JSON list of C-alpha atoms in Angstrom, two decimals:
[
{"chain": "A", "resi": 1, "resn": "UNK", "atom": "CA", "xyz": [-42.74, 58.51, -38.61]},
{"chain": "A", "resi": 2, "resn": "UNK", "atom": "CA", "xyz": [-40.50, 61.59, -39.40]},
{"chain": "A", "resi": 3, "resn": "UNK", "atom": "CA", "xyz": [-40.01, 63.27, -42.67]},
{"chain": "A", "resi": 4, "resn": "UNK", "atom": "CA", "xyz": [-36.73, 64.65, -42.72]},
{"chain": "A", "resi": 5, "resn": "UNK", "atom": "CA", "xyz": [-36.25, 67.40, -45.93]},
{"chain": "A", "resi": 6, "resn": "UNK", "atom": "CA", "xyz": [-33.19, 69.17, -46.77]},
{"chain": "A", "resi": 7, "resn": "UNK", "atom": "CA", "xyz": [-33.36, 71.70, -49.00]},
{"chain": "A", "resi": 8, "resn": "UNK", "atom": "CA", "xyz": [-30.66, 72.59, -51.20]},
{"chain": "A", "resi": 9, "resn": "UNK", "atom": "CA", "xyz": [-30.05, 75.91, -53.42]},
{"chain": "A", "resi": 10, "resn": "UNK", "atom": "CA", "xyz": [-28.22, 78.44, -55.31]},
{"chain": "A", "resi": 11, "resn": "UNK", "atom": "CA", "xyz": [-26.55, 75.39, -57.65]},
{"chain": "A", "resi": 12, "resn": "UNK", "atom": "CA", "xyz": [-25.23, 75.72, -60.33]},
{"chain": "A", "resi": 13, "resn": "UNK", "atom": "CA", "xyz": [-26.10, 73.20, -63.37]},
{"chain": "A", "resi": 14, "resn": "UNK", "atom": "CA", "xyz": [-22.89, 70.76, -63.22]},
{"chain": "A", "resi": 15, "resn": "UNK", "atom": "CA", "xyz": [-23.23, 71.07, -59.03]},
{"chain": "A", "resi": 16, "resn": "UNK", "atom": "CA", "xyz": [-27.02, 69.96, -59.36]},
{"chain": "A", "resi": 17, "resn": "UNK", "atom": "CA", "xyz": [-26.51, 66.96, -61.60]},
{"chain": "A", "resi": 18, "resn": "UNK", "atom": "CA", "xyz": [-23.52, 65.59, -59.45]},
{"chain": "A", "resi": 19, "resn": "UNK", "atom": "CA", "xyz": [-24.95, 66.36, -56.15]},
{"chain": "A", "resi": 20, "resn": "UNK", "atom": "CA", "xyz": [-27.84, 63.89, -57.59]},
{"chain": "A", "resi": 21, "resn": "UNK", "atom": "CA", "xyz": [-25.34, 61.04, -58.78]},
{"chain": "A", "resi": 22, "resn": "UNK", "atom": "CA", "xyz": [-23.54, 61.63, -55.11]},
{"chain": "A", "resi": 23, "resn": "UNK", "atom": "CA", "xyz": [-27.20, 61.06, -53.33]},
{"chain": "A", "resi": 24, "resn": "UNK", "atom": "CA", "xyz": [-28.36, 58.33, -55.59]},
{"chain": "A", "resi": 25, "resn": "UNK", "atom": "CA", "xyz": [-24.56, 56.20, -55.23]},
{"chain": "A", "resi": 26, "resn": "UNK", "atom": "CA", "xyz": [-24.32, 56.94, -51.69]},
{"chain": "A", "resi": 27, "resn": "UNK", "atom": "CA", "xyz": [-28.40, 56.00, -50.47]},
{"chain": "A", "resi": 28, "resn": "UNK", "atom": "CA", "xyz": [-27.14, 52.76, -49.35]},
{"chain": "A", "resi": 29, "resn": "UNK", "atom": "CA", "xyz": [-24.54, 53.70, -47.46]},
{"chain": "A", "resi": 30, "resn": "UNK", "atom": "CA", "xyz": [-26.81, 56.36, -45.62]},
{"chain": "A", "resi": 31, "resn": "UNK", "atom": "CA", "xyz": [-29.82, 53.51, -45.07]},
{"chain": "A", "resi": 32, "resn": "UNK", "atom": "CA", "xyz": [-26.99, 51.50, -43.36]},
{"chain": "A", "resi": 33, "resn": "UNK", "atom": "CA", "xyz": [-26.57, 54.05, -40.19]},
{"chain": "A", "resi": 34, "resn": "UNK", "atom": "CA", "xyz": [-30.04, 55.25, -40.54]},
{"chain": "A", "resi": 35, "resn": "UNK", "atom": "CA", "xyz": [-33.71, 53.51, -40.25]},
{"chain": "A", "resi": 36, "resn": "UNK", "atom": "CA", "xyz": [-34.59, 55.36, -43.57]},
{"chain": "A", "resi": 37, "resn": "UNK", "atom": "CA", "xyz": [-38.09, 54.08, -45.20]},
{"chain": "A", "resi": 38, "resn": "UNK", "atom": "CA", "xyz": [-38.26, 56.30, -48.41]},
{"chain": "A", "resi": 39, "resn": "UNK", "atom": "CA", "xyz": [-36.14, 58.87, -50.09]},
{"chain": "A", "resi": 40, "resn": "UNK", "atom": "CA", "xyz": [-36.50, 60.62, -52.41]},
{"chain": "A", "resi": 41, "resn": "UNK", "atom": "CA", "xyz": [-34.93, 63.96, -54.43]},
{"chain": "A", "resi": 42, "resn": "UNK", "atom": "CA", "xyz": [-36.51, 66.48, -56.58]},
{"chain": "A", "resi": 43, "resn": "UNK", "atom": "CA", "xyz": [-35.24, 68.90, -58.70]},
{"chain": "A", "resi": 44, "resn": "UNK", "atom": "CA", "xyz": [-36.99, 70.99, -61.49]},
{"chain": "A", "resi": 45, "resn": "UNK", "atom": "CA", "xyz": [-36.27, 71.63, -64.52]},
{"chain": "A", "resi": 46, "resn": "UNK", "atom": "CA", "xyz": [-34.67, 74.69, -64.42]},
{"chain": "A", "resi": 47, "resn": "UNK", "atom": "CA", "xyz": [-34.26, 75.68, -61.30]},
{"chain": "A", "resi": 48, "resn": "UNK", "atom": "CA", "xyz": [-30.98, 75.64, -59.46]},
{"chain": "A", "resi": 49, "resn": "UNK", "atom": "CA", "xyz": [-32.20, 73.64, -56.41]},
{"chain": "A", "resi": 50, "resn": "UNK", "atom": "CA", "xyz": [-32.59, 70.60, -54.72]},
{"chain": "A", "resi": 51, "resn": "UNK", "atom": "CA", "xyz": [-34.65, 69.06, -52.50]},
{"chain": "A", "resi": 52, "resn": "UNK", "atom": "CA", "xyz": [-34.46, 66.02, -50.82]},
{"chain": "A", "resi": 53, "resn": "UNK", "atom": "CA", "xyz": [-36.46, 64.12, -48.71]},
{"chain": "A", "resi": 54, "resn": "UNK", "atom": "CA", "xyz": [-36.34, 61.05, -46.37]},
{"chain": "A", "resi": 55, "resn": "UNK", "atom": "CA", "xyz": [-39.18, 58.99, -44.01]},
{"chain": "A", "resi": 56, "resn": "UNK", "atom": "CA", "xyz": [-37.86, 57.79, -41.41]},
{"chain": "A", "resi": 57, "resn": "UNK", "atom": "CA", "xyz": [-38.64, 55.40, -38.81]},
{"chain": "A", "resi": 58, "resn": "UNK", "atom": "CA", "xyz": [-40.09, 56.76, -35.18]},
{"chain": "A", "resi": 59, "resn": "UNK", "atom": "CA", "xyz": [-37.58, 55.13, -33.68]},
{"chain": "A", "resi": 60, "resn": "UNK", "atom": "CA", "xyz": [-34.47, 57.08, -34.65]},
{"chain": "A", "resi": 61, "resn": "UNK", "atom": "CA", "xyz": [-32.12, 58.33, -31.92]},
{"chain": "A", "resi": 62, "resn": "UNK", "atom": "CA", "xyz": [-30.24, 61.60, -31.79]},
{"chain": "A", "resi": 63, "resn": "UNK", "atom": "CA", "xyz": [-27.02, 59.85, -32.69]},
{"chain": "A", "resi": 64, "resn": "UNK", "atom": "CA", "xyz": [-28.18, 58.44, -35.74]},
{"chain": "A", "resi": 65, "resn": "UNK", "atom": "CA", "xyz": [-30.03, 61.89, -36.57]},
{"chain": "A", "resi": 66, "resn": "UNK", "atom": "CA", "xyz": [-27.03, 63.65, -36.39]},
{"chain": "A", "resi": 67, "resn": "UNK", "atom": "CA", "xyz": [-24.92, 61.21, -38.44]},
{"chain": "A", "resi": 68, "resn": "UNK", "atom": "CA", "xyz": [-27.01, 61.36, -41.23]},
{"chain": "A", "resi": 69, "resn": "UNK", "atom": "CA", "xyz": [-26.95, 65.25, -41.05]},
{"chain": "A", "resi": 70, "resn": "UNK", "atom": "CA", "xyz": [-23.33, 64.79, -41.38]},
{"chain": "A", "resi": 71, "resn": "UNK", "atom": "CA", "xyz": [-22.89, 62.21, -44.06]},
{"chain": "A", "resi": 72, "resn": "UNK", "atom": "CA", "xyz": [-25.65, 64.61, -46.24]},
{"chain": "A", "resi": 73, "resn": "UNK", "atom": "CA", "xyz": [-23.60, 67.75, -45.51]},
{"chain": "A", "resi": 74, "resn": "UNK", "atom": "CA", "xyz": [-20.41, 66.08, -46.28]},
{"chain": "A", "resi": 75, "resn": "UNK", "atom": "CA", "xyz": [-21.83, 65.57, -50.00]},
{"chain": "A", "resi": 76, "resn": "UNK", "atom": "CA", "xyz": [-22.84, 69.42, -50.25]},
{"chain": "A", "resi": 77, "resn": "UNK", "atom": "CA", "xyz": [-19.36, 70.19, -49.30]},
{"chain": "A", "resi": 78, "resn": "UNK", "atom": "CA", "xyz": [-17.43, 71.41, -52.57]},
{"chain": "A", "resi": 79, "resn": "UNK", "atom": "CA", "xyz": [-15.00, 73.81, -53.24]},
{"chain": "A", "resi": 80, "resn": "UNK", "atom": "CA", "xyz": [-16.17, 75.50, -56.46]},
{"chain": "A", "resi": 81, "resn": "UNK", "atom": "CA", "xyz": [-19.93, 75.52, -55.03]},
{"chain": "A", "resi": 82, "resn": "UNK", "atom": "CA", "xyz": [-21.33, 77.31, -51.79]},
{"chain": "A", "resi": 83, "resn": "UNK", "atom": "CA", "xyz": [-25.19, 76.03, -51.91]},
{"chain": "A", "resi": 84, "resn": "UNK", "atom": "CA", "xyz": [-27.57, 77.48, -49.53]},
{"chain": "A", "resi": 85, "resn": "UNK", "atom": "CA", "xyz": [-28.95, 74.81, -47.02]},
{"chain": "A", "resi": 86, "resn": "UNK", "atom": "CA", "xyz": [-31.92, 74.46, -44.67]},
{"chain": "A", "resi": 87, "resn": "UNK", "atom": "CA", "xyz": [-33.16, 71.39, -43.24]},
{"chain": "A", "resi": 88, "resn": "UNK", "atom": "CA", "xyz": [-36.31, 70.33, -40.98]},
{"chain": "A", "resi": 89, "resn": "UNK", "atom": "CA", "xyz": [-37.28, 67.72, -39.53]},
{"chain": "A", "resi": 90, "resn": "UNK", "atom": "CA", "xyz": [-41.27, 67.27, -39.32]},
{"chain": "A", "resi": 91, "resn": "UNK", "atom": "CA", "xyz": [-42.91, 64.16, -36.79]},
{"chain": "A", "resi": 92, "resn": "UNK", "atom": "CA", "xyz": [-46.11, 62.85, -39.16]}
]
Protein backbone atom coordinates (compact mmCIF):
# COMPACT_ATOMS: atom_id res chain seq x y z
CA UNK A 1 0.00 0.00 0.00
CA UNK A 2 1.03 3.69 -0.66
CA UNK A 3 0.13 6.69 1.32
CA UNK A 4 0.02 9.48 -0.89
CA UNK A 5 -0.06 13.16 1.24
CA UNK A 6 -0.28 16.47 -0.24
CA UNK A 7 0.28 19.15 1.74
CA UNK A 8 -1.28 22.35 1.23
CA UNK A 9 -0.39 25.99 2.75
CA UNK A 10 -0.29 29.63 2.99
CA UNK A 11 -4.46 29.71 2.66
CA UNK A 12 -6.27 32.00 3.40
CA UNK A 13 -9.64 31.33 5.53
CA UNK A 14 -12.39 31.46 2.57
CA UNK A 15 -9.54 29.40 0.25
CA UNK A 16 -9.29 26.69 3.14
CA UNK A 17 -12.99 26.10 3.63
CA UNK A 18 -13.68 25.81 -0.22
CA UNK A 19 -10.67 23.89 -1.08
CA UNK A 20 -12.38 21.34 1.58
CA UNK A 21 -16.00 21.44 -0.07
CA UNK A 22 -13.96 21.04 -3.63
CA UNK A 23 -12.10 17.72 -2.08
CA UNK A 24 -15.06 16.37 -0.25
CA UNK A 25 -17.65 16.92 -3.74
CA UNK A 26 -15.06 15.80 -6.02
CA UNK A 27 -13.67 12.28 -3.85
CA UNK A 28 -15.78 10.29 -6.08
CA UNK A 29 -14.82 11.44 -9.07
CA UNK A 30 -11.03 11.01 -8.05
CA UNK A 31 -11.78 7.16 -6.60
CA UNK A 32 -13.15 6.58 -10.18
CA UNK A 33 -9.53 6.94 -12.05
CA UNK A 34 -7.72 5.95 -8.99
CA UNK A 35 -7.61 2.59 -6.69
CA UNK A 36 -7.96 4.96 -3.61
CA UNK A 37 -8.71 2.95 -0.16
CA UNK A 38 -8.97 5.90 2.38
CA UNK A 39 -8.80 9.63 2.28
CA UNK A 40 -8.81 11.73 4.31
CA UNK A 41 -8.10 15.83 4.98
CA UNK A 42 -7.03 17.67 7.97
CA UNK A 43 -6.96 21.03 8.76
CA UNK A 44 -6.54 22.81 12.21
CA UNK A 45 -8.13 25.13 13.69
CA UNK A 46 -6.36 28.02 12.94
CA UNK A 47 -3.90 27.36 10.85
CA UNK A 48 -3.91 28.27 7.20
CA UNK A 49 -3.14 24.75 5.85
CA UNK A 50 -4.21 21.68 4.55
CA UNK A 51 -3.32 18.41 4.45
CA UNK A 52 -4.59 15.67 2.71
CA UNK A 53 -4.04 12.24 2.57
CA UNK A 54 -4.92 9.12 0.47
CA UNK A 55 -4.07 4.99 0.78
CA UNK A 56 -3.81 3.66 -2.06
CA UNK A 57 -3.74 0.35 -3.53
CA UNK A 58 -0.09 -1.37 -4.48
CA UNK A 59 -1.20 -1.77 -7.61
CA UNK A 60 -1.39 1.75 -9.01
CA UNK A 61 0.39 2.55 -12.28
CA UNK A 62 2.23 5.71 -13.22
CA UNK A 63 -0.64 6.82 -15.41
CA UNK A 64 -3.13 6.73 -12.85
CA UNK A 65 -0.49 8.39 -10.32
CA UNK A 66 -0.10 11.15 -12.40
CA UNK A 67 -3.80 11.74 -13.14
CA UNK A 68 -4.67 12.04 -9.77
CA UNK A 69 -1.76 14.56 -9.25
CA UNK A 70 -3.48 16.46 -11.87
CA UNK A 71 -7.11 16.33 -10.97
CA UNK A 72 -5.76 17.43 -7.09
CA UNK A 73 -3.71 20.30 -8.55
CA UNK A 74 -6.45 21.38 -10.77
CA UNK A 75 -8.59 22.08 -7.45
CA UNK A 76 -5.60 24.18 -5.85
CA UNK A 77 -5.61 26.19 -8.95
CA UNK A 78 -7.32 29.70 -8.14
CA UNK A 79 -6.77 32.99 -9.14
CA UNK A 80 -7.09 35.04 -5.94
CA UNK A 81 -4.97 32.23 -3.98
CA UNK A 82 -1.27 31.02 -4.64
CA UNK A 83 -1.00 28.06 -1.87
CA UNK A 84 2.27 26.50 -1.31
CA UNK A 85 2.29 22.71 -2.31
CA UNK A 86 4.42 19.65 -1.59
CA UNK A 87 3.45 16.21 -2.09
CA UNK A 88 5.07 12.62 -1.31
CA UNK A 89 4.36 9.63 -1.95
CA UNK A 90 5.47 6.98 0.87
CA UNK A 91 5.27 2.74 -0.03
CA UNK A 92 3.94 1.24 3.65
Amino acid sequence: MFIYRVKVEELDAARLLTLKKDIARSEAELREHCPIREMSVISNEGEHKLDIYLALDDFIDAAQLKSLAGDLNSLLDAPTCTPRVSSELIHI
